[in-house]
Amino acid sequence: MAVRDLLKMGDPRLLRLARPVERFDTPELHGLVADLLDTMHANDGAGLAAPQIGVDLRVVVFQVENNPRYPDAEPVPLTVLINPELTALDPALEEGWEGCLSVPGLRGLVPRHRALRYRGRDAFGAPIDRTVGGFHARVVQHETDHLLGILYPMRMRDMSRFGFVDALPVA
Ligand code: NI
């Protein structure tokens, strides 16, 4: 498959509400997933959403394992998640540092739910139903936000905690 060009913040295509996938286990859907995985891995991303490569569908992928961009994050299994539905299990929000391949070179402190349940399907249409916390929950919230046209700076409460990776003292 292929490493695709990434859209960057400012591109209006990142602000759209993505459309649900209606047909599973098709060559088109498997091709999209392969491109998302190739593009995520080529850029050391923890996750990637279809809108970030200009595809207006509710498809995200994520995986965290020995990632040089997130050296301290706990591992998150490789997941292809389509038409995700999230339910927060803890109303409390926890601040944590995030980056985004569509916001290159920057990091910000973002409030997210500590724990959540997520449901959806994989590319074959098999159901996924998981209850997660920590960085896994953070990644799912970040990627699902892309399907709603929301980039992480739009979730931030304190813009003094937004900056370039090589300048921030703690990120
Ligand atoms: Ni992102």
Short mmCIF file of N, CA and C and ligand atoms in Angstrom, two decimals:
data_model
loop_
_atom_site.label_atom_id
_atom_site.label_comp_id
_atom_site.label_asym_id
_atom_site.label_seq_id
_atom_site.Cartn_x
_atom_site.Cartn_y
_atom_site.Cartn_z
N MET A 1 0.84 -1.19 0.00
CA MET A 1 0.00 0.00 0.00
C MET A 1 0.87 1.24 0.00
N ALA A 2 0.47 2.28 0.70
CA ALA A 2 1.20 3.53 0.45
C ALA A 2 1.21 4.44 1.67
N VAL A 3 2.32 5.17 1.78
CA VAL A 3 2.40 6.26 2.76
C VAL A 3 1.77 7.48 2.10
N ARG A 4 0.74 7.99 2.71
CA ARG A 4 -0.01 9.11 2.12
C ARG A 4 0.43 10.44 2.72
N ASP A 5 0.15 11.52 1.99
CA ASP A 5 0.43 12.86 2.51
C ASP A 5 -0.52 13.16 3.66
N LEU A 6 0.02 13.84 4.68
CA LEU A 6 -0.79 14.22 5.84
C LEU A 6 -1.31 15.63 5.68
N LEU A 7 -2.59 15.82 5.98
CA LEU A 7 -3.14 17.17 6.02
C LEU A 7 -2.69 17.84 7.31
N LYS A 8 -2.44 19.13 7.24
CA LYS A 8 -2.01 19.87 8.43
C LYS A 8 -3.10 20.84 8.89
N MET A 9 -3.04 21.15 10.19
CA MET A 9 -3.99 22.08 10.80
C MET A 9 -4.09 23.34 9.96
N GLY A 10 -5.31 23.75 9.69
CA GLY A 10 -5.56 24.87 8.79
C GLY A 10 -6.29 24.39 7.55
N ASP A 11 -6.10 23.11 7.23
CA ASP A 11 -6.80 22.53 6.08
C ASP A 11 -8.26 22.29 6.49
N PRO A 12 -9.20 22.88 5.76
CA PRO A 12 -10.61 22.75 6.18
C PRO A 12 -11.12 21.31 6.18
N ARG A 13 -10.44 20.42 5.46
CA ARG A 13 -10.89 19.02 5.44
C ARG A 13 -10.72 18.35 6.81
N LEU A 14 -9.87 18.94 7.68
CA LEU A 14 -9.71 18.38 9.02
C LEU A 14 -10.85 18.80 9.95
N LEU A 15 -11.71 19.69 9.49
CA LEU A 15 -12.78 20.22 10.34
C LEU A 15 -14.15 19.64 10.00
N ARG A 16 -14.17 18.64 9.10
CA ARG A 16 -15.45 18.06 8.69
C ARG A 16 -15.90 16.98 9.66
N LEU A 17 -17.21 16.74 9.67
CA LEU A 17 -17.78 15.60 10.37
C LEU A 17 -17.68 14.41 9.42
N ALA A 18 -16.92 13.38 9.80
CA ALA A 18 -16.70 12.25 8.90
C ALA A 18 -17.95 11.38 8.78
N ARG A 19 -18.08 10.70 7.65
CA ARG A 19 -19.26 9.87 7.38
C ARG A 19 -19.03 8.44 7.88
N PRO A 20 -20.10 7.79 8.37
CA PRO A 20 -19.96 6.39 8.81
C PRO A 20 -19.63 5.46 7.64
N VAL A 21 -18.86 4.41 7.94
CA VAL A 21 -18.63 3.34 6.96
C VAL A 21 -19.87 2.46 6.93
N GLU A 22 -20.33 2.13 5.74
CA GLU A 22 -21.54 1.32 5.61
C GLU A 22 -21.25 -0.09 5.14
N ARG A 23 -20.16 -0.28 4.40
CA ARG A 23 -19.83 -1.62 3.88
C ARG A 23 -18.45 -2.04 4.39
N PHE A 24 -18.41 -3.24 4.99
CA PHE A 24 -17.17 -3.74 5.57
C PHE A 24 -16.58 -4.83 4.69
N ASP A 25 -15.30 -5.14 4.96
CA ASP A 25 -14.59 -6.22 4.27
C ASP A 25 -14.60 -6.02 2.75
N THR A 26 -14.40 -4.78 2.32
CA THR A 26 -14.30 -4.49 0.89
C THR A 26 -12.84 -4.16 0.57
N PRO A 27 -12.43 -4.33 -0.68
CA PRO A 27 -11.05 -3.98 -1.05
C PRO A 27 -10.76 -2.51 -0.77
N GLU A 28 -11.73 -1.64 -0.96
CA GLU A 28 -11.52 -0.20 -0.72
C GLU A 28 -11.23 0.06 0.75
N LEU A 29 -12.00 -0.57 1.63
CA LEU A 29 -11.81 -0.34 3.06
C LEU A 29 -10.47 -0.94 3.53
N HIS A 30 -10.14 -2.13 3.07
CA HIS A 30 -8.85 -2.74 3.46
C HIS A 30 -7.69 -1.90 2.93
N GLY A 31 -7.85 -1.33 1.74
CA GLY A 31 -6.81 -0.47 1.17
C GLY A 31 -6.63 0.80 1.99
N LEU A 32 -7.74 1.39 2.42
CA LEU A 32 -7.67 2.59 3.26
C LEU A 32 -6.96 2.26 4.57
N VAL A 33 -7.31 1.15 5.20
CA VAL A 33 -6.69 0.77 6.47
C VAL A 33 -5.19 0.55 6.28
N ALA A 34 -4.81 -0.12 5.20
CA ALA A 34 -3.38 -0.36 4.94
C ALA A 34 -2.64 0.97 4.78
N ASP A 35 -3.24 1.90 4.08
CA ASP A 35 -2.61 3.22 3.90
C ASP A 35 -2.50 3.96 5.23
N LEU A 36 -3.53 3.86 6.06
CA LEU A 36 -3.47 4.52 7.37
C LEU A 36 -2.35 3.93 8.22
N LEU A 37 -2.23 2.60 8.22
CA LEU A 37 -1.18 1.96 9.03
C LEU A 37 0.20 2.31 8.49
N ASP A 38 0.37 2.26 7.18
CA ASP A 38 1.67 2.62 6.58
C ASP A 38 2.04 4.05 6.92
N THR A 39 1.09 4.95 6.83
CA THR A 39 1.35 6.37 7.06
C THR A 39 1.62 6.63 8.54
N MET A 40 0.87 5.97 9.42
CA MET A 40 1.11 6.11 10.86
C MET A 40 2.51 5.61 11.21
N HIS A 41 2.88 4.43 10.74
CA HIS A 41 4.17 3.85 11.10
C HIS A 41 5.32 4.67 10.51
N ALA A 42 5.16 5.15 9.28
CA ALA A 42 6.24 5.92 8.64
C ALA A 42 6.53 7.21 9.38
N ASN A 43 5.54 7.71 10.13
CA ASN A 43 5.69 8.98 10.84
C ASN A 43 5.80 8.80 12.36
N ASP A 44 5.99 7.55 12.81
CA ASP A 44 6.06 7.26 14.25
C ASP A 44 4.84 7.79 14.99
N GLY A 45 3.68 7.72 14.37
CA GLY A 45 2.46 8.19 15.03
C GLY A 45 1.93 7.16 16.01
N ALA A 46 1.21 7.63 17.03
CA ALA A 46 0.52 6.73 17.96
C ALA A 46 -0.86 6.37 17.41
N GLY A 47 -1.33 7.17 16.47
CA GLY A 47 -2.64 6.92 15.88
C GLY A 47 -2.81 7.78 14.65
N LEU A 48 -3.82 7.44 13.87
CA LEU A 48 -4.10 8.23 12.68
C LEU A 48 -5.58 8.05 12.33
N ALA A 49 -6.20 9.11 11.88
CA ALA A 49 -7.60 9.06 11.49
C ALA A 49 -7.71 9.36 10.00
N ALA A 50 -8.69 8.72 9.34
CA ALA A 50 -8.84 8.86 7.90
C ALA A 50 -8.89 10.32 7.42
N PRO A 51 -9.56 11.22 8.16
CA PRO A 51 -9.58 12.62 7.68
C PRO A 51 -8.19 13.23 7.54
N GLN A 52 -7.21 12.70 8.30
CA GLN A 52 -5.85 13.25 8.22
C GLN A 52 -5.16 12.95 6.89
N ILE A 53 -5.68 11.96 6.15
CA ILE A 53 -5.18 11.74 4.79
C ILE A 53 -6.25 12.12 3.75
N GLY A 54 -7.20 12.93 4.20
CA GLY A 54 -8.18 13.50 3.28
C GLY A 54 -9.35 12.60 2.96
N VAL A 55 -9.54 11.53 3.75
CA VAL A 55 -10.64 10.59 3.51
C VAL A 55 -11.72 10.82 4.56
N ASP A 56 -12.89 11.13 4.07
CA ASP A 56 -14.00 11.59 4.91
C ASP A 56 -14.82 10.41 5.45
N LEU A 57 -14.17 9.51 6.18
CA LEU A 57 -14.86 8.33 6.74
C LEU A 57 -14.44 8.12 8.18
N ARG A 58 -15.36 7.47 8.96
CA ARG A 58 -15.11 7.25 10.40
C ARG A 58 -14.23 6.01 10.60
N VAL A 59 -12.96 6.18 10.28
CA VAL A 59 -11.97 5.10 10.42
C VAL A 59 -10.74 5.66 11.13
N VAL A 60 -10.32 4.98 12.21
CA VAL A 60 -9.07 5.36 12.88
C VAL A 60 -8.23 4.11 13.13
N VAL A 61 -6.93 4.31 13.24
CA VAL A 61 -6.02 3.25 13.65
C VAL A 61 -5.15 3.80 14.77
N PHE A 62 -4.69 2.91 15.64
CA PHE A 62 -3.73 3.35 16.66
C PHE A 62 -2.93 2.17 17.17
N GLN A 63 -1.76 2.48 17.70
CA GLN A 63 -0.84 1.49 18.26
C GLN A 63 0.27 2.24 18.97
N VAL A 64 0.58 1.82 20.16
CA VAL A 64 1.71 2.41 20.87
C VAL A 64 2.59 1.28 21.37
N GLU A 65 3.81 1.23 20.90
CA GLU A 65 4.74 0.18 21.30
C GLU A 65 6.14 0.68 20.99
N ASN A 66 6.91 0.96 22.01
CA ASN A 66 8.27 1.48 21.82
C ASN A 66 8.28 2.66 20.86
N ASN A 67 7.39 3.60 21.08
CA ASN A 67 7.28 4.72 20.15
C ASN A 67 8.23 5.85 20.58
N PRO A 68 9.17 6.23 19.69
CA PRO A 68 10.12 7.28 20.08
C PRO A 68 9.47 8.62 20.37
N ARG A 69 8.26 8.86 19.82
CA ARG A 69 7.57 10.12 20.09
C ARG A 69 6.90 10.10 21.46
N TYR A 70 6.63 8.89 21.99
CA TYR A 70 5.96 8.74 23.30
C TYR A 70 6.70 7.68 24.12
N PRO A 71 7.94 7.95 24.50
CA PRO A 71 8.77 6.92 25.14
C PRO A 71 8.23 6.42 26.47
N ASP A 72 7.43 7.22 27.16
CA ASP A 72 6.96 6.81 28.49
C ASP A 72 5.54 6.26 28.50
N ALA A 73 4.91 6.19 27.33
CA ALA A 73 3.51 5.75 27.29
C ALA A 73 3.41 4.23 27.43
N GLU A 74 2.37 3.78 28.13
CA GLU A 74 2.16 2.33 28.23
C GLU A 74 1.70 1.80 26.87
N PRO A 75 2.01 0.53 26.57
CA PRO A 75 1.67 -0.02 25.25
C PRO A 75 0.15 -0.05 25.00
N VAL A 76 -0.22 0.19 23.76
CA VAL A 76 -1.61 0.10 23.32
C VAL A 76 -1.61 -0.83 22.11
N PRO A 77 -2.47 -1.87 22.10
CA PRO A 77 -2.43 -2.82 20.99
C PRO A 77 -2.85 -2.19 19.67
N LEU A 78 -2.30 -2.72 18.59
CA LEU A 78 -2.67 -2.26 17.26
C LEU A 78 -4.17 -2.47 17.06
N THR A 79 -4.86 -1.39 16.76
CA THR A 79 -6.31 -1.44 16.65
C THR A 79 -6.78 -0.69 15.41
N VAL A 80 -7.68 -1.30 14.66
CA VAL A 80 -8.40 -0.64 13.56
C VAL A 80 -9.82 -0.47 14.07
N LEU A 81 -10.25 0.77 14.21
CA LEU A 81 -11.55 1.05 14.83
C LEU A 81 -12.39 1.90 13.88
N ILE A 82 -13.55 1.34 13.54
CA ILE A 82 -14.43 1.97 12.54
C ILE A 82 -15.78 2.28 13.19
N ASN A 83 -16.31 3.43 12.84
CA ASN A 83 -17.58 3.90 13.41
C ASN A 83 -17.58 3.86 14.94
N PRO A 84 -16.56 4.43 15.57
CA PRO A 84 -16.45 4.33 17.03
C PRO A 84 -17.52 5.10 17.77
N GLU A 85 -17.93 4.50 18.90
CA GLU A 85 -18.84 5.16 19.84
C GLU A 85 -18.16 5.11 21.20
N LEU A 86 -18.02 6.26 21.83
CA LEU A 86 -17.34 6.34 23.12
C LEU A 86 -18.33 6.64 24.23
N THR A 87 -18.11 5.99 25.38
CA THR A 87 -18.87 6.30 26.58
C THR A 87 -17.88 6.57 27.71
N ALA A 88 -17.89 7.77 28.24
CA ALA A 88 -16.98 8.10 29.34
C ALA A 88 -17.42 7.34 30.59
N LEU A 89 -16.46 6.74 31.29
CA LEU A 89 -16.77 5.99 32.52
C LEU A 89 -16.36 6.75 33.76
N ASP A 90 -15.64 7.82 33.54
CA ASP A 90 -15.17 8.62 34.67
C ASP A 90 -15.35 10.08 34.25
N PRO A 91 -16.23 10.79 34.94
CA PRO A 91 -16.48 12.17 34.53
C PRO A 91 -15.25 13.06 34.73
N ALA A 92 -14.32 12.60 35.59
CA ALA A 92 -13.13 13.42 35.85
C ALA A 92 -12.26 13.49 34.61
N LEU A 93 -11.70 14.67 34.41
CA LEU A 93 -10.77 14.87 33.29
C LEU A 93 -9.36 14.92 33.85
N GLU A 94 -8.45 14.39 33.04
CA GLU A 94 -7.04 14.33 33.45
C GLU A 94 -6.23 15.01 32.35
N GLU A 95 -5.31 15.88 32.75
CA GLU A 95 -4.48 16.57 31.75
C GLU A 95 -3.31 15.67 31.34
N GLY A 96 -3.00 15.66 30.06
CA GLY A 96 -1.85 14.90 29.59
C GLY A 96 -1.34 15.51 28.29
N TRP A 97 -0.06 15.26 28.00
CA TRP A 97 0.55 15.84 26.80
C TRP A 97 0.17 15.06 25.57
N GLU A 98 -0.15 15.79 24.50
CA GLU A 98 -0.49 15.16 23.23
C GLU A 98 0.23 15.87 22.09
N GLY A 99 0.47 15.10 21.06
CA GLY A 99 0.93 15.65 19.80
C GLY A 99 0.02 15.12 18.71
N CYS A 100 0.23 15.55 17.49
CA CYS A 100 -0.64 15.12 16.39
C CYS A 100 0.15 15.27 15.10
N LEU A 101 0.05 14.28 14.23
CA LEU A 101 0.79 14.35 12.97
C LEU A 101 0.27 15.47 12.08
N SER A 102 -0.91 15.99 12.37
CA SER A 102 -1.44 17.13 11.61
C SER A 102 -1.06 18.47 12.24
N VAL A 103 -0.36 18.39 13.38
CA VAL A 103 0.10 19.60 14.08
C VAL A 103 1.60 19.38 14.37
N PRO A 104 2.41 19.27 13.33
CA PRO A 104 3.78 18.78 13.50
C PRO A 104 4.65 19.69 14.35
N GLY A 105 5.47 19.04 15.18
CA GLY A 105 6.47 19.76 15.97
C GLY A 105 5.96 20.35 17.26
N LEU A 106 4.66 20.23 17.52
CA LEU A 106 4.05 20.87 18.69
C LEU A 106 3.49 19.83 19.66
N ARG A 107 3.37 20.26 20.91
CA ARG A 107 2.71 19.45 21.93
C ARG A 107 1.84 20.37 22.76
N GLY A 108 0.80 19.78 23.36
CA GLY A 108 -0.04 20.56 24.25
C GLY A 108 -0.61 19.70 25.35
N LEU A 109 -1.00 20.35 26.43
CA LEU A 109 -1.59 19.66 27.58
C LEU A 109 -3.11 19.67 27.38
N VAL A 110 -3.69 18.46 27.31
CA VAL A 110 -5.09 18.32 26.91
C VAL A 110 -5.88 17.55 27.97
N PRO A 111 -7.04 18.07 28.38
CA PRO A 111 -7.88 17.31 29.32
C PRO A 111 -8.66 16.21 28.60
N ARG A 112 -8.63 15.00 29.17
CA ARG A 112 -9.39 13.87 28.60
C ARG A 112 -9.98 13.06 29.74
N HIS A 113 -11.03 12.29 29.41
CA HIS A 113 -11.57 11.35 30.40
C HIS A 113 -10.54 10.27 30.70
N ARG A 114 -10.46 9.92 31.98
CA ARG A 114 -9.49 8.95 32.45
C ARG A 114 -9.80 7.54 31.97
N ALA A 115 -11.09 7.23 31.90
CA ALA A 115 -11.49 5.86 31.55
C ALA A 115 -12.73 5.93 30.68
N LEU A 116 -12.83 5.00 29.74
CA LEU A 116 -13.99 4.98 28.86
C LEU A 116 -14.20 3.59 28.28
N ARG A 117 -15.41 3.42 27.77
CA ARG A 117 -15.73 2.22 27.00
C ARG A 117 -15.83 2.65 25.55
N TYR A 118 -15.23 1.87 24.64
CA TYR A 118 -15.44 2.19 23.23
C TYR A 118 -15.91 0.96 22.47
N ARG A 119 -16.79 1.25 21.53
CA ARG A 119 -17.35 0.21 20.69
C ARG A 119 -17.23 0.62 19.24
N GLY A 120 -17.15 -0.35 18.38
CA GLY A 120 -17.06 -0.08 16.95
C GLY A 120 -16.84 -1.40 16.24
N ARG A 121 -16.28 -1.32 15.04
CA ARG A 121 -16.03 -2.54 14.25
C ARG A 121 -14.63 -2.47 13.67
N ASP A 122 -14.09 -3.65 13.35
CA ASP A 122 -12.84 -3.66 12.61
C ASP A 122 -13.15 -3.67 11.10
N ALA A 123 -12.11 -3.78 10.26
CA ALA A 123 -12.32 -3.66 8.82
C ALA A 123 -13.13 -4.82 8.24
N PHE A 124 -13.21 -5.94 9.00
CA PHE A 124 -13.99 -7.09 8.54
C PHE A 124 -15.44 -7.01 9.03
N GLY A 125 -15.71 -6.02 9.87
CA GLY A 125 -17.05 -5.87 10.41
C GLY A 125 -17.22 -6.52 11.77
N ALA A 126 -16.16 -7.11 12.31
CA ALA A 126 -16.24 -7.76 13.64
C ALA A 126 -16.34 -6.69 14.72
N PRO A 127 -17.23 -6.92 15.69
CA PRO A 127 -17.41 -5.91 16.73
C PRO A 127 -16.22 -5.80 17.68
N ILE A 128 -15.99 -4.60 18.14
CA ILE A 128 -14.96 -4.30 19.14
C ILE A 128 -15.68 -3.64 20.30
N ASP A 129 -15.35 -4.08 21.51
CA ASP A 129 -15.98 -3.52 22.72
C ASP A 129 -14.94 -3.58 23.82
N ARG A 130 -14.37 -2.44 24.19
CA ARG A 130 -13.28 -2.44 25.17
C ARG A 130 -13.52 -1.36 26.22
N THR A 131 -13.04 -1.66 27.41
CA THR A 131 -13.02 -0.68 28.49
C THR A 131 -11.55 -0.41 28.80
N VAL A 132 -11.16 0.85 28.71
CA VAL A 132 -9.73 1.19 28.82
C VAL A 132 -9.55 2.44 29.67
N GLY A 133 -8.30 2.65 30.06
CA GLY A 133 -7.94 3.86 30.81
C GLY A 133 -6.59 4.35 30.35
N GLY A 134 -6.09 5.37 31.03
CA GLY A 134 -4.74 5.86 30.80
C GLY A 134 -4.50 6.35 29.38
N PHE A 135 -3.30 6.06 28.87
CA PHE A 135 -2.92 6.58 27.56
C PHE A 135 -3.78 5.97 26.44
N HIS A 136 -4.19 4.71 26.64
CA HIS A 136 -5.08 4.07 25.66
C HIS A 136 -6.38 4.89 25.51
N ALA A 137 -6.96 5.27 26.63
CA ALA A 137 -8.19 6.08 26.60
C ALA A 137 -7.92 7.44 25.95
N ARG A 138 -6.76 8.00 26.23
CA ARG A 138 -6.39 9.30 25.66
C ARG A 138 -6.27 9.20 24.13
N VAL A 139 -5.60 8.17 23.66
CA VAL A 139 -5.40 8.01 22.21
C VAL A 139 -6.75 7.85 21.50
N VAL A 140 -7.63 7.04 22.07
CA VAL A 140 -8.95 6.83 21.44
C VAL A 140 -9.72 8.14 21.37
N GLN A 141 -9.68 8.94 22.43
CA GLN A 141 -10.40 10.21 22.43
C GLN A 141 -9.81 11.17 21.39
N HIS A 142 -8.48 11.20 21.31
CA HIS A 142 -7.81 12.07 20.34
C HIS A 142 -8.20 11.68 18.91
N GLU A 143 -8.12 10.37 18.61
CA GLU A 143 -8.39 9.93 17.23
C GLU A 143 -9.87 10.10 16.88
N THR A 144 -10.75 9.79 17.82
CA THR A 144 -12.18 9.94 17.55
C THR A 144 -12.55 11.40 17.34
N ASP A 145 -11.85 12.29 18.04
CA ASP A 145 -12.08 13.72 17.82
C ASP A 145 -11.83 14.12 16.37
N HIS A 146 -10.85 13.48 15.73
CA HIS A 146 -10.58 13.81 14.32
C HIS A 146 -11.82 13.56 13.45
N LEU A 147 -12.64 12.59 13.84
CA LEU A 147 -13.83 12.25 13.06
C LEU A 147 -14.94 13.28 13.27
N LEU A 148 -14.76 14.09 14.31
CA LEU A 148 -15.72 15.15 14.62
C LEU A 148 -15.19 16.51 14.17
N GLY A 149 -14.04 16.51 13.50
CA GLY A 149 -13.46 17.77 13.05
C GLY A 149 -12.79 18.56 14.16
N ILE A 150 -12.37 17.84 15.22
CA ILE A 150 -11.76 18.52 16.37
C ILE A 150 -10.28 18.13 16.47
N LEU A 151 -9.41 19.15 16.50
CA LEU A 151 -7.98 18.94 16.71
C LEU A 151 -7.67 19.27 18.17
N TYR A 152 -6.62 18.60 18.72
CA TYR A 152 -6.41 18.70 20.17
C TYR A 152 -6.25 20.14 20.70
N PRO A 153 -5.65 21.09 19.91
CA PRO A 153 -5.57 22.45 20.48
C PRO A 153 -6.95 23.04 20.79
N MET A 154 -7.99 22.55 20.09
CA MET A 154 -9.34 23.04 20.32
C MET A 154 -9.90 22.53 21.65
N ARG A 155 -9.25 21.53 22.25
CA ARG A 155 -9.67 20.99 23.56
C ARG A 155 -8.88 21.59 24.71
N MET A 156 -7.83 22.33 24.40
CA MET A 156 -6.94 22.81 25.46
C MET A 156 -7.59 23.91 26.28
N ARG A 157 -7.23 23.95 27.58
CA ARG A 157 -7.78 24.99 28.47
C ARG A 157 -6.75 26.04 28.80
N ASP A 158 -5.47 25.71 28.61
CA ASP A 158 -4.41 26.64 28.99
C ASP A 158 -3.39 26.71 27.86
N MET A 159 -3.50 27.74 27.04
CA MET A 159 -2.63 27.84 25.87
C MET A 159 -1.18 28.13 26.23
N SER A 160 -0.90 28.40 27.50
CA SER A 160 0.51 28.56 27.90
C SER A 160 1.20 27.20 27.95
N ARG A 161 0.40 26.12 27.87
CA ARG A 161 0.98 24.77 27.87
C ARG A 161 0.93 24.18 26.47
N PHE A 162 1.17 25.01 25.47
CA PHE A 162 1.17 24.61 24.07
C PHE A 162 2.45 25.14 23.47
N GLY A 163 3.24 24.27 22.84
CA GLY A 163 4.49 24.79 22.30
C GLY A 163 5.24 23.76 21.49
N PHE A 164 6.41 24.16 21.05
CA PHE A 164 7.23 23.27 20.23
C PHE A 164 7.92 22.23 21.11
N VAL A 165 7.96 21.01 20.60
CA VAL A 165 8.53 19.89 21.36
C VAL A 165 9.94 20.22 21.84
N ASP A 166 10.75 20.85 20.99
CA ASP A 166 12.15 21.08 21.37
C ASP A 166 12.31 22.30 22.27
N ALA A 167 11.22 22.99 22.58
CA ALA A 167 11.30 24.16 23.47
C ALA A 167 10.61 23.91 24.81
N LEU A 168 9.58 23.03 24.81
CA LEU A 168 8.85 22.78 26.05
C LEU A 168 9.75 22.09 27.07
N PRO A 169 9.70 22.51 28.33
CA PRO A 169 10.57 21.88 29.33
C PRO A 169 10.14 20.46 29.73
N VAL A 170 8.85 20.12 29.57
CA VAL A 170 8.40 18.85 30.16
C VAL A 170 7.74 17.89 29.19
N ALA A 171 7.27 18.33 28.06
CA ALA A 171 6.44 17.47 27.20
C ALA A 171 7.21 16.27 26.68
NI NI B 1 -4.11 13.70 15.71
#
